[in-house]
């Protein structure tokens, strides 16, 4: 599925072909909502950050930190900004930058990256549209229903979207933890 297929599916869902002119804006709104709500393994990425005088710029697609590590694998602890300015073993997110007291050099940030947008080219797609097209259809469909001021359609579409998001979360949970084991350390009776 790509942008054109999505547009066709949403038009069929809402029954209004007159949304074609505003469709890119509806996709932008839906992607913003999805970036606020969705956190899956497909969004996890890593990038090196170079700190100068305790500050480094965050990646453009940064949504939320998972961890910050040095080359030995030691993890820094996230703190409020004041705590990170006083403690060299902790960091804080400050707008579009990251702060660590007095640190200079490279560290690796593992984080959730925003969805690559599908706006801009008719054949553009991304991992979410490929794996879960219904999430895209109903999230853009919900924005279309709001644009059309169709309360019944919006309520129905939101209920379907919530089910699709729950399915996405369940799939992600199974993929991450289906074979996870708990090991008790130390002596056990």
N, CA and C atoms as an extended XYZ file, in Angstrom:
567
Properties=species:S:1:pos:R:3:atomname:S:1:resname:S:1:resid:I:1 pbc="F F F"
N         0.844       -1.175        0.000 N   UNK     1
C         0.000        0.000        0.000 CA  UNK     1
C         0.889        1.237        0.000 C   UNK     1
N         0.465        2.276       -0.723 N   UNK     2
C         1.190        3.536       -0.747 CA  UNK     2
C         0.197        4.685       -0.557 C   UNK     2
N         0.672        5.898       -0.739 N   UNK     3
C        -0.139        7.091       -0.523 CA  UNK     3
C        -1.424        7.069       -1.356 C   UNK     3
N        -1.318        6.684       -2.623 N   UNK     4
C        -2.493        6.648       -3.520 CA  UNK     4
C        -3.507        5.616       -3.027 C   UNK     4
N        -3.017        4.420       -2.675 N   UNK     5
C        -3.918        3.379       -2.172 CA  UNK     5
C        -4.602        3.833       -0.880 C   UNK     5
N        -3.840        4.483       -0.010 N   UNK     6
C        -4.403        4.986        1.243 CA  UNK     6
C        -5.500        6.010        0.953 C   UNK     6
N        -5.225        6.931        0.048 N   UNK     7
C        -6.224        7.952       -0.298 CA  UNK     7
C        -7.507        7.301       -0.793 C   UNK     7
N        -7.387        6.293       -1.649 N   UNK     8
C        -8.560        5.594       -2.176 CA  UNK     8
C        -9.330        4.910       -1.052 C   UNK     8
N        -8.616        4.226       -0.158 N   UNK     9
C        -9.275        3.513        0.942 CA  UNK     9
C        -9.982        4.469        1.896 C   UNK     9
N        -9.375        5.612        2.190 N   UNK    10
C       -10.004        6.581        3.095 CA  UNK    10
C       -11.226        7.199        2.427 C   UNK    10
N       -11.133        7.526        1.154 N   UNK    11
C       -12.293        8.079        0.439 CA  UNK    11
C       -13.440        7.078        0.455 C   UNK    11
N       -13.130        5.802        0.252 N   UNK    12
C       -14.171        4.774        0.313 CA  UNK    12
C       -14.753        4.678        1.717 C   UNK    12
N       -13.912        4.794        2.745 N   UNK    13
C       -14.384        4.698        4.125 CA  UNK    13
C       -15.323        5.851        4.480 C   UNK    13
N       -14.955        7.063        4.130 N   UNK    14
C       -15.784        8.216        4.505 CA  UNK    14
C       -16.879        8.505        3.486 C   UNK    14
N       -16.739        7.934        2.283 N   UNK    15
C       -17.763        8.143        1.254 CA  UNK    15
C       -17.803        9.551        0.702 C   UNK    15
N       -16.681       10.243        0.734 N   UNK    16
C       -16.645       11.635        0.275 CA  UNK    16
C       -15.382       11.886       -0.549 C   UNK    16
N       -15.467       11.830       -1.868 N   UNK    17
C       -14.288       12.078       -2.700 CA  UNK    17
C       -13.810       13.532       -2.675 C   UNK    17
N       -14.603       14.429       -2.107 N   UNK    18
C       -14.218       15.838       -2.074 CA  UNK    18
C       -13.117       16.142       -1.048 C   UNK    18
N       -12.610       15.125       -0.332 N   UNK    19
C       -11.518       15.376        0.619 CA  UNK    19
C       -10.146       15.302       -0.047 C   UNK    19
N       -10.115       15.043       -1.354 N   UNK    20
C        -8.841       14.885       -2.069 CA  UNK    20
C        -7.953       16.113       -1.901 C   UNK    20
N        -8.519       17.295       -1.961 N   UNK    21
C        -7.719       18.520       -1.864 CA  UNK    21
C        -7.038       18.694       -0.508 C   UNK    21
N        -7.670       18.198        0.554 N   UNK    22
C        -7.110       18.357        1.893 CA  UNK    22
C        -6.443       17.083        2.402 C   UNK    22
N        -6.371       16.072        1.565 N   UNK    23
C        -5.859       14.775        2.008 CA  UNK    23
C        -4.440       14.837        2.587 C   UNK    23
N        -3.485       15.540        1.965 N   UNK    24
C        -2.148       15.615        2.575 CA  UNK    24
C        -2.178       16.202        3.998 C   UNK    24
N        -3.034       17.182        4.218 N   UNK    25
C        -3.146       17.764        5.561 CA  UNK    25
C        -3.719       16.742        6.544 C   UNK    25
N        -4.702       15.939        6.098 N   UNK    26
C        -5.279       14.902        6.952 CA  UNK    26
C        -4.237       13.848        7.312 C   UNK    26
N        -3.380       13.495        6.368 N   UNK    27
C        -2.305       12.538        6.625 CA  UNK    27
C        -1.334       13.120        7.648 C   UNK    27
N        -0.986       14.381        7.511 N   UNK    28
C        -0.079       15.039        8.462 CA  UNK    28
C        -0.659       15.015        9.874 C   UNK    28
N        -1.953       15.319        9.998 N   UNK    29
C        -2.605       15.291       11.312 CA  UNK    29
C        -2.641       13.880       11.889 C   UNK    29
N        -2.936       12.895       11.043 N   UNK    30
C        -2.973       11.502       11.499 CA  UNK    30
C        -1.591       11.037       11.941 C   UNK    30
N        -0.563       11.379       11.174 N   UNK    31
C         0.800       10.988       11.552 CA  UNK    31
C         1.222       11.646       12.862 C   UNK    31
N         0.803       12.879       13.101 N   UNK    32
C         1.124       13.545       14.365 CA  UNK    32
C         0.465       12.810       15.530 C   UNK    32
N        -0.792       12.398       15.357 N   UNK    33
C        -1.488       11.647       16.395 CA  UNK    33
C        -0.796       10.300       16.617 C   UNK    33
N        -0.431        9.606       15.546 N   UNK    34
C         0.244        8.308       15.668 CA  UNK    34
C         1.599        8.454       16.349 C   UNK    34
N         2.314        9.539       16.078 N   UNK    35
C         3.604        9.778       16.743 CA  UNK    35
C         3.436       10.006       18.246 C   UNK    35
N         2.274       10.492       18.658 N   UNK    36
C         2.009       10.658       20.088 CA  UNK    36
C         1.596        9.346       20.748 C   UNK    36
N         0.913        8.469       20.011 N   UNK    37
C         0.312        7.272       20.624 CA  UNK    37
C         1.084        5.977       20.436 C   UNK    37
N         1.798        5.818       19.355 N   UNK    38
C         2.409        4.529       19.020 CA  UNK    38
C         3.875        4.492       19.457 C   UNK    38
N         4.241        3.400       20.134 N   UNK    39
C         5.642        3.115       20.476 CA  UNK    39
C         5.841        1.619       20.261 C   UNK    39
N         6.498        1.253       19.164 N   UNK    40
C         6.743       -0.152       18.873 CA  UNK    40
C         8.216       -0.382       18.583 C   UNK    40
N         8.588       -1.649       18.497 N   UNK    41
C         9.979       -2.017       18.224 CA  UNK    41
C        10.441       -1.493       16.875 C   UNK    41
N         9.504       -1.282       15.931 N   UNK    42
C         9.869       -0.768       14.613 CA  UNK    42
C        10.313        0.693       14.662 C   UNK    42
N        10.025        1.370       15.752 N   UNK    43
C        10.391        2.775       15.896 CA  UNK    43
C        11.722        2.954       16.623 C   UNK    43
N        12.278        1.877       17.157 N   UNK    44
C        13.510        1.953       17.942 CA  UNK    44
C        14.701        2.093       16.997 C   UNK    44
N        15.528        3.072       17.279 N   UNK    45
C        16.743        3.295       16.491 CA  UNK    45
C        17.838        3.831       17.405 C   UNK    45
N        19.052        3.813       16.916 N   UNK    46
C        20.196        4.335       17.674 CA  UNK    46
C        20.953        5.344       16.831 C   UNK    46
N        21.539        6.298       17.509 N   UNK    47
C        22.356        7.297       16.818 CA  UNK    47
C        23.398        7.825       17.781 C   UNK    47
N        24.587        8.063       17.258 N   UNK    48
C        25.636        8.663       18.058 CA  UNK    48
C        25.389       10.159       18.223 C   UNK    48
N        25.608       10.645       19.426 N   UNK    49
C        25.492       12.078       19.703 CA  UNK    49
C        26.857       12.589       20.142 C   UNK    49
N        27.227       13.748       19.675 N   UNK    50
C        28.481       14.364       20.083 CA  UNK    50
C        28.167       15.516       21.026 C   UNK    50
N        28.632       15.377       22.264 N   UNK    51
C        28.397       16.392       23.285 CA  UNK    51
C        29.550       17.377       23.317 C   UNK    51
N        29.205       18.649       23.393 N   UNK    52
C        30.174       19.718       23.551 CA  UNK    52
C        29.733       20.558       24.738 C   UNK    52
N        30.575       20.636       25.744 N   UNK    53
C        30.260       21.357       26.980 CA  UNK    53
C        28.939       20.897       27.589 C   UNK    53
N        28.680       19.595       27.518 N   UNK    54
C        27.503       19.028       28.158 CA  UNK    54
C        26.221       19.075       27.361 C   UNK    54
N        26.271       19.506       26.088 N   UNK    55
C        25.044       19.638       25.294 CA  UNK    55
C        25.241       18.986       23.926 C   UNK    55
N        24.191       18.263       23.471 N   UNK    56
C        24.188       17.678       22.124 CA  UNK    56
C        22.802       17.868       21.516 C   UNK    56
N        22.770       18.081       20.214 N   UNK    57
C        21.493       18.210       19.512 CA  UNK    57
C        20.858       16.844       19.346 C   UNK    57
N        19.538       16.781       19.534 N   UNK    58
C        18.797       15.542       19.346 CA  UNK    58
C        18.558       15.287       17.859 C   UNK    58
N        18.383       14.024       17.457 N   UNK    59
C        18.054       13.732       16.060 CA  UNK    59
C        16.720       14.380       15.668 C   UNK    59
N        16.569       14.679       14.410 N   UNK    60
C        15.363       15.332       13.902 CA  UNK    60
C        14.122       14.485       14.150 C   UNK    60
N        14.253       13.157       14.072 N   UNK    61
C        13.106       12.270       14.224 CA  UNK    61
C        12.904       11.779       15.663 C   UNK    61
N        13.560       12.397       16.629 N   UNK    62
C        13.488       11.995       18.034 CA  UNK    62
C        12.090       12.208       18.604 C   UNK    62
N        11.555       11.143       19.247 N   UNK    63
C        10.291       11.257       19.965 CA  UNK    63
C        10.479       11.098       21.475 C   UNK    63
N        11.240       10.044       21.858 N   UNK    64
C        11.342        9.699       23.266 CA  UNK    64
C        12.604        8.866       23.486 C   UNK    64
N        13.352        9.144       24.563 N   UNK    65
C        14.573        8.361       24.792 CA  UNK    65
C        14.265        6.974       25.358 C   UNK    65
N        15.107        6.028       25.010 N   UNK    66
C        15.070        4.702       25.624 CA  UNK    66
C        16.270        4.578       26.546 C   UNK    66
N        17.438        4.978       26.058 N   UNK    67
C        18.633        4.925       26.883 CA  UNK    67
C        19.782        5.679       26.237 C   UNK    67
N        20.723        6.101       27.046 N   UNK    68
C        21.921        6.786       26.582 CA  UNK    68
C        23.111        6.016       27.145 C   UNK    68
N        24.045        5.612       26.267 N   UNK    69
C        25.115        4.709       26.655 CA  UNK    69
C        26.477        5.236       26.220 C   UNK    69
N        27.504        4.942       27.035 N   UNK    70
C        28.864        5.245       26.621 CA  UNK    70
C        29.426        4.038       25.870 C   UNK    70
N        30.674        4.107       25.421 N   UNK    71
C        31.254        3.032       24.608 CA  UNK    71
C        31.429        1.733       25.396 C   UNK    71
N        31.482        1.785       26.709 N   UNK    72
C        31.601        0.595       27.544 CA  UNK    72
C        30.244       -0.028       27.853 C   UNK    72
N        29.177        0.609       27.403 N   UNK    73
C        27.839        0.084       27.655 CA  UNK    73
C        27.193        0.603       28.923 C   UNK    73
N        27.862        1.502       29.624 N   UNK    74
C        27.284        2.072       30.844 CA  UNK    74
C        26.132        2.992       30.460 C   UNK    74
N        25.013        2.808       31.151 N   UNK    75
C        23.825        3.603       30.843 CA  UNK    75
C        23.732        4.813       31.762 C   UNK    75
N        23.447        5.942       31.167 N   UNK    76
C        23.188        7.165       31.923 CA  UNK    76
C        21.727        7.162       32.348 C   UNK    76
N        21.427        7.795       33.450 N   UNK    77
C        20.074        7.828       33.995 CA  UNK    77
C        19.407        9.152       33.624 C   UNK    77
N        18.163        9.067       33.167 N   UNK    78
C        17.438       10.300       32.835 CA  UNK    78
C        16.945       10.970       34.112 C   UNK    78
N        17.143       12.268       34.177 N   UNK    79
C        16.757       13.082       35.326 CA  UNK    79
C        16.079       14.359       34.830 C   UNK    79
N        15.410       15.072       35.720 N   UNK    80
C        14.969       16.424       35.352 CA  UNK    80
C        16.195       17.285       35.031 C   UNK    80
N        15.991       18.356       34.328 N   UNK    81
C        17.090       19.191       33.850 CA  UNK    81
C        18.032       19.634       34.967 C   UNK    81
N        17.508       20.068       36.097 N   UNK    82
C        18.370       20.525       37.194 CA  UNK    82
C        19.255       19.393       37.708 C   UNK    82
N        18.715       18.175       37.801 N   UNK    83
C        19.498       17.033       38.255 CA  UNK    83
C        20.611       16.679       37.284 C   UNK    83
N        20.329       16.765       35.996 N   UNK    84
C        21.329       16.436       34.978 CA  UNK    84
C        22.439       17.483       34.927 C   UNK    84
N        22.145       18.706       35.281 N   UNK    85
C        23.174       19.751       35.285 CA  UNK    85
C        24.148       19.593       36.452 C   UNK    85
N        23.736       18.824       37.466 N   UNK    86
C        24.585       18.652       38.648 CA  UNK    86
C        25.241       17.277       38.709 C   UNK    86
N        24.750       16.292       37.963 N   UNK    87
C        25.221       14.921       38.085 CA  UNK    87
C        25.761       14.428       36.746 C   UNK    87
N        27.017       14.033       36.706 N   UNK    88
C        27.636       13.596       35.455 CA  UNK    88
C        27.164       12.227       34.986 C   UNK    88
N        26.435       11.493       35.813 N   UNK    89
C        25.952       10.159       35.435 CA  UNK    89
C        24.502       10.192       34.964 C   UNK    89
N        23.968       11.381       34.738 N   UNK    90
C        22.577       11.485       34.307 CA  UNK    90
C        22.445       12.493       33.167 C   UNK    90
N        21.326       12.402       32.468 N   UNK    91
C        21.059       13.294       31.340 CA  UNK    91
C        19.633       13.814       31.422 C   UNK    91
N        19.378       14.856       30.661 N   UNK    92
C        18.025       15.407       30.560 CA  UNK    92
C        17.779       15.840       29.127 C   UNK    92
N        16.528       15.743       28.731 N   UNK    93
C        16.113       16.247       27.429 CA  UNK    93
C        15.634       17.666       27.656 C   UNK    93
N        16.220       18.593       26.894 N   UNK    94
C        15.921       20.015       27.051 CA  UNK    94
C        15.559       20.583       25.688 C   UNK    94
N        14.286       20.567       25.354 N   UNK    95
C        13.856       21.046       24.037 CA  UNK    95
C        14.357       20.112       22.953 C   UNK    95
N        15.182       20.611       22.056 N   UNK    96
C        15.741       19.810       20.973 CA  UNK    96
C        17.194       19.429       21.239 C   UNK    96
N        17.582       19.434       22.511 N   UNK    97
C        18.946       19.040       22.863 CA  UNK    97
C        18.928       18.142       24.091 C   UNK    97
N        20.074       17.533       24.341 N   UNK    98
C        20.256       16.675       25.499 CA  UNK    98
C        21.395       17.266       26.317 C   UNK    98
N        21.263       17.233       27.643 N   UNK    99
C        22.237       17.843       28.539 CA  UNK    99
C        22.807       16.817       29.507 C   UNK    99
N        24.133       16.831       29.658 N   UNK   100
C        24.848       16.056       30.679 CA  UNK   100
C        25.886       16.996       31.276 C   UNK   100
N        25.939       17.052       32.585 N   UNK   101
C        26.851       17.979       33.265 CA  UNK   101
C        28.289       17.799       32.798 C   UNK   101
N        28.807       18.801       32.102 N   UNK   102
C        30.210       18.880       31.735 CA  UNK   102
C        30.749       17.815       30.797 C   UNK   102
N        29.918       17.040       30.170 N   UNK   103
C        30.404       15.957       29.306 CA  UNK   103
C        30.748       16.473       27.916 C   UNK   103
N        31.871       16.033       27.409 N   UNK   104
C        32.250       16.284       26.018 CA  UNK   104
C        32.671       14.958       25.414 C   UNK   104
N        32.219       14.700       24.199 N   UNK   105
C        32.540       13.452       23.532 CA  UNK   105
C        31.293       12.768       22.997 C   UNK   105
N        31.488       11.551       22.516 N   UNK   106
C        30.409       10.823       21.855 CA  UNK   106
C        29.739        9.828       22.792 C   UNK   106
N        28.419        9.751       22.693 N   UNK   107
C        27.606        8.758       23.383 CA  UNK   107
C        26.578        8.229       22.382 C   UNK   107
N        26.010        7.067       22.677 N   UNK   108
C        25.010        6.477       21.791 CA  UNK   108
C        23.631        6.610       22.413 C   UNK   108
N        22.728        7.204       21.661 N   UNK   109
C        21.345        7.375       22.098 CA  UNK   109
C        20.483        6.328       21.415 C   UNK   109
N        19.751        5.561       22.217 N   UNK   110
C        18.727        4.668       21.679 CA  UNK   110
C        17.398        5.359       21.964 C   UNK   110
N        16.549        5.446       20.926 N   UNK   111
C        15.331        6.241       21.076 CA  UNK   111
C        14.232        5.753       20.139 C   UNK   111
N        13.022        6.254       20.390 N   UNK   112
C        11.901        6.032       19.479 CA  UNK   112
C        11.927        7.144       18.438 C   UNK   112
N        11.936        6.743       17.174 N   UNK   113
C        11.955        7.700       16.068 CA  UNK   113
C        10.541        7.898       15.540 C   UNK   113
N        10.260        9.089       15.063 N   UNK   114
C         8.943        9.371       14.498 CA  UNK   114
C         8.734        8.593       13.199 C   UNK   114
N         7.476        8.451       12.837 N   UNK   115
C         7.135        7.768       11.587 CA  UNK   115
C         7.679        8.550       10.402 C   UNK   115
N         8.274        7.871        9.456 N   UNK   116
C         8.628        8.572        8.212 CA  UNK   116
C         7.325        8.970        7.504 C   UNK   116
N         7.201       10.210        7.134 N   UNK   117
C         5.955       10.672        6.516 CA  UNK   117
C         5.764       10.048        5.139 C   UNK   117
N         4.503        9.855        4.784 N   UNK   118
C         4.203        9.344        3.443 CA  UNK   118
C         3.760       10.471        2.523 C   UNK   118
N         3.673       11.678        3.058 N   UNK   119
C         3.335       12.835        2.223 CA  UNK   119
C         4.497       13.174        1.298 C   UNK   119
N         4.182       13.713        0.140 N   UNK   120
C         5.227       14.214       -0.739 CA  UNK   120
C         5.419       13.446       -2.016 C   UNK   120
N         5.026       12.183       -2.060 N   UNK   121
C         5.159       11.391       -3.287 CA  UNK   121
C         4.012       10.383       -3.334 C   UNK   121
N         3.413       10.209       -4.495 N   UNK   122
C         2.245        9.319       -4.580 CA  UNK   122
C         2.539        7.852       -4.289 C   UNK   122
N         3.762        7.430       -4.463 N   UNK   123
C         4.097        6.022       -4.220 CA  UNK   123
C         4.868        5.825       -2.923 C   UNK   123
N         4.871        6.832       -2.057 N   UNK   124
C         5.621        6.744       -0.801 CA  UNK   124
C         4.868        5.864        0.199 C   UNK   124
N         5.638        5.118        0.970 N   UNK   125
C         5.097        4.261        2.015 CA  UNK   125
C         6.061        4.299        3.193 C   UNK   125
N         5.705        3.637        4.276 N   UNK   126
C         6.613        3.468        5.412 CA  UNK   126
C         6.286        2.141        6.089 C   UNK   126
N         7.016        1.802        7.125 N   UNK   127
C         6.832        0.491        7.766 CA  UNK   127
C         5.436        0.309        8.333 C   UNK   127
N         4.827        1.350        8.890 N   UNK   128
C         3.502        1.219        9.489 CA  UNK   128
C         2.437        0.977        8.418 C   UNK   128
N         2.525        1.695        7.322 N   UNK   129
C         1.564        1.501        6.234 CA  UNK   129
C         1.735        0.120        5.607 C   UNK   129
N         2.967       -0.376        5.543 N   UNK   130
C         3.215       -1.710        5.003 CA  UNK   130
C         2.686       -2.812        5.915 C   UNK   130
N         2.941       -2.686        7.227 N   UNK   131
C         2.593       -3.756        8.164 CA  UNK   131
C         1.170       -3.653        8.719 C   UNK   131
N         0.685       -2.436        8.905 N   UNK   132
C        -0.628       -2.212        9.519 CA  UNK   132
C        -1.400       -1.155        8.738 C   UNK   132
N        -1.790       -1.448        7.498 N   UNK   133
C        -2.482       -0.435        6.691 CA  UNK   133
C        -3.788        0.040        7.323 C   UNK   133
N        -4.456       -0.817        8.065 N   UNK   134
C        -5.725       -0.417        8.677 CA  UNK   134
C        -5.519        0.679        9.723 C   UNK   134
N        -4.380        0.680       10.400 N   UNK   135
C        -4.110        1.754       11.364 CA  UNK   135
C        -4.057        3.094       10.631 C   UNK   135
N        -3.388        3.109        9.495 N   UNK   136
C        -3.319        4.344        8.700 CA  UNK   136
C        -4.697        4.714        8.158 C   UNK   136
N        -5.415        3.751        7.618 N   UNK   137
C        -6.733        4.042        7.024 CA  UNK   137
C        -7.643        4.691        8.053 C   UNK   137
N        -7.720        4.097        9.246 N   UNK   138
C        -8.660        4.622       10.240 CA  UNK   138
C        -8.133        5.864       10.954 C   UNK   138
N        -6.827        6.044       11.049 N   UNK   139
C        -6.333        7.288       11.655 CA  UNK   139
C        -6.566        8.465       10.707 C   UNK   139
N        -6.305        8.269        9.410 N   UNK   140
C        -6.593        9.338        8.442 CA  UNK   140
C        -8.106        9.478        8.286 C   UNK   140
N        -8.827        8.360        8.332 N   UNK   141
C       -10.293        8.406        8.262 CA  UNK   141
C       -10.893        9.193        9.408 C   UNK   141
N       -10.309        9.058       10.600 N   UNK   142
C       -10.786        9.837       11.750 CA  UNK   142
C       -10.558       11.323       11.526 C   UNK   142
N        -9.394       11.673       11.009 N   UNK   143
C        -9.140       13.091       10.706 CA  UNK   143
C       -10.098       13.596        9.628 C   UNK   143
N       -10.406       12.746        8.652 N   UNK   144
C       -11.360       13.132        7.600 CA  UNK   144
C       -12.750       13.334        8.194 C   UNK   144
N       -13.168       12.445        9.098 N   UNK   145
C       -14.486       12.582        9.734 CA  UNK   145
C       -14.561       13.871       10.549 C   UNK   145
N       -13.475       14.218       11.236 N   UNK   146
C       -13.451       15.482       11.981 CA  UNK   146
C       -13.527       16.665       11.022 C   UNK   146
N       -12.791       16.583        9.929 N   UNK   147
C       -12.816       17.651        8.933 CA  UNK   147
C       -14.222       17.821        8.353 C   UNK   147
N       -14.894       16.710        8.112 N   UNK   148
C       -16.250       16.738        7.547 CA  UNK   148
C       -17.314       17.042        8.597 C   UNK   148
N       -16.906       17.085        9.856 N   UNK   149
C       -17.810       17.344       10.986 CA  UNK   149
C       -18.932       16.302       11.062 C   UNK   149
N       -18.556       15.060       10.799 N   UNK   150
C       -19.491       13.942       10.844 CA  UNK   150
C       -19.247       13.190       12.151 C   UNK   150
N       -20.060       13.498       13.166 N   UNK   151
C       -19.861       12.962       14.501 CA  UNK   151
C       -20.031       11.443       14.523 C   UNK   151
N       -21.060       10.933       13.860 N   UNK   152
C       -21.293        9.484       13.856 CA  UNK   152
C       -20.115        8.742       13.204 C   UNK   152
N       -19.660        9.248       12.068 N   UNK   153
C       -18.529        8.633       11.383 CA  UNK   153
C       -17.275        8.716       12.253 C   UNK   153
N       -17.076        9.849       12.922 N   UNK   154
C       -15.901       10.013       13.783 CA  UNK   154
C       -15.935        9.019       14.943 C   UNK   154
N       -17.089        8.842       15.578 N   UNK   155
C       -17.190        7.905       16.696 CA  UNK   155
C       -16.953        6.469       16.240 C   UNK   155
N       -17.546        6.095       15.128 N   UNK   156
C       -17.370        4.741       14.603 CA  UNK   156
C       -15.916        4.500       14.210 C   UNK   156
N       -15.320        5.469       13.513 N   UNK   157
C       -13.939        5.332       13.067 CA  UNK   157
C       -12.985        5.285       14.248 C   UNK   157
N       -13.237        6.093       15.280 N   UNK   158
C       -12.376        6.088       16.464 CA  UNK   158
C       -12.433        4.741       17.164 C   UNK   158
N       -13.608        4.141       17.260 N   UNK   159
C       -13.733        2.819       17.888 CA  UNK   159
C       -12.944        1.770       17.111 C   UNK   159
N       -13.020        1.815       15.790 N   UNK   160
C       -12.268        0.872       14.962 CA  UNK   160
C       -10.769        1.139       15.098 C   UNK   160
N       -10.373        2.411       15.069 N   UNK   161
C        -8.966        2.763       15.210 CA  UNK   161
C        -8.415        2.282       16.550 C   UNK   161
N        -9.173        2.455       17.624 N   UNK   162
C        -8.721        1.995       18.936 CA  UNK   162
C        -8.494        0.484       18.942 C   UNK   162
N        -9.363       -0.279       18.266 N   UNK   163
C        -9.167       -1.734       18.160 CA  UNK   163
C        -7.911       -2.057       17.355 C   UNK   163
N        -7.697       -1.339       16.262 N   UNK   164
C        -6.504       -1.571       15.432 CA  UNK   164
C        -5.224       -1.229       16.193 C   UNK   164
N        -5.248       -0.145       16.968 N   UNK   165
C        -4.075        0.217       17.771 CA  UNK   165
C        -3.818       -0.811       18.873 C   UNK   165
N        -4.888       -1.350       19.452 N   UNK   166
C        -4.736       -2.403       20.459 CA  UNK   166
C        -4.109       -3.651       19.834 C   UNK   166
N        -4.523       -3.992       18.626 N   UNK   167
C        -3.928       -5.128       17.917 CA  UNK   167
C        -2.448       -4.873       17.631 C   UNK   167
N        -2.111       -3.665       17.206 N   UNK   168
C        -0.711       -3.316       16.951 CA  UNK   168
C         0.107       -3.460       18.230 C   UNK   168
N        -0.419       -2.945       19.352 N   UNK   169
C         0.280       -3.059       20.638 CA  UNK   169
C         0.454       -4.513       21.048 C   UNK   169
N        -0.588       -5.328       20.844 N   UNK   170
C        -0.513       -6.748       21.204 CA  UNK   170
C         0.525       -7.476       20.348 C   UNK   170
N         0.543       -7.181       19.053 N   UNK   171
C         1.556       -7.790       18.173 CA  UNK   171
C         2.959       -7.400       18.611 C   UNK   171
N         3.143       -6.137       18.942 N   UNK   172
C         4.455       -5.670       19.385 CA  UNK   172
C         4.855       -6.341       20.695 C   UNK   172
N         3.918       -6.452       21.623 N   UNK   173
C         4.205       -7.090       22.908 CA  UNK   173
C         4.621       -8.548       22.712 C   UNK   173
N         3.880       -9.277       21.865 N   UNK   174
C         4.225      -10.671       21.603 CA  UNK   174
C         5.607      -10.795       20.968 C   UNK   174
N         5.911       -9.914       20.033 N   UNK   175
C         7.216       -9.980       19.363 CA  UNK   175
C         8.357       -9.673       20.325 C   UNK   175
N         8.130       -8.773       21.247 N   UNK   176
C         9.193       -8.401       22.184 CA  UNK   176
C         9.376       -9.412       23.311 C   UNK   176
N         8.267       -9.963       23.813 N   UNK   177
C         8.333      -10.704       25.068 CA  UNK   177
C         7.829      -12.141       25.014 C   UNK   177
N         7.540      -12.684       23.856 N   UNK   178
C         6.952      -14.027       23.801 CA  UNK   178
C         7.884      -15.106       24.341 C   UNK   178
N         9.171      -14.933       24.213 N   UNK   179
C        10.119      -15.927       24.706 CA  UNK   179
C        10.913      -15.418       25.913 C   UNK   179
N        10.459      -14.376       26.534 N   UNK   180
C        11.172      -13.821       27.688 CA  UNK   180
C        11.077      -14.782       28.873 C   UNK   180
N        12.139      -14.857       29.625 N   UNK   181
C        12.196      -15.727       30.799 CA  UNK   181
C        12.634      -14.903       31.995 C   UNK   181
N        12.159      -15.311       33.159 N   UNK   182
C        12.577      -14.686       34.410 CA  UNK   182
C        13.588      -15.618       35.042 C   UNK   182
N        14.729      -15.085       35.392 N   UNK   183
C        15.762      -15.879       36.069 CA  UNK   183
C        15.969      -15.317       37.465 C   UNK   183
N        15.846      -16.186       38.420 N   UNK   184
C        16.092      -15.810       39.797 CA  UNK   184
C        17.588      -15.946       40.055 C   UNK   184
N        18.209      -14.883       40.503 N   UNK   185
C        19.636      -14.924       40.788 CA  UNK   185
C        19.871      -15.312       42.238 C   UNK   185
N        20.966      -15.967       42.452 N   UNK   186
C        21.308      -16.377       43.818 CA  UNK   186
C        20.791      -17.768       44.114 C   UNK   186
N        20.873      -18.133       45.359 N   UNK   187
C        20.462      -19.461       45.810 CA  UNK   187
C        18.947      -19.492       45.921 C   UNK   187
N        18.368      -20.573       45.384 N   UNK   188
C        16.915      -20.761       45.513 CA  UNK   188
C        16.648      -22.065       46.229 C   UNK   188
N        15.566      -22.149       46.965 N   UNK   189
C        15.277      -23.385       47.714 CA  UNK   189
C        14.927      -24.537       46.795 C   UNK   189
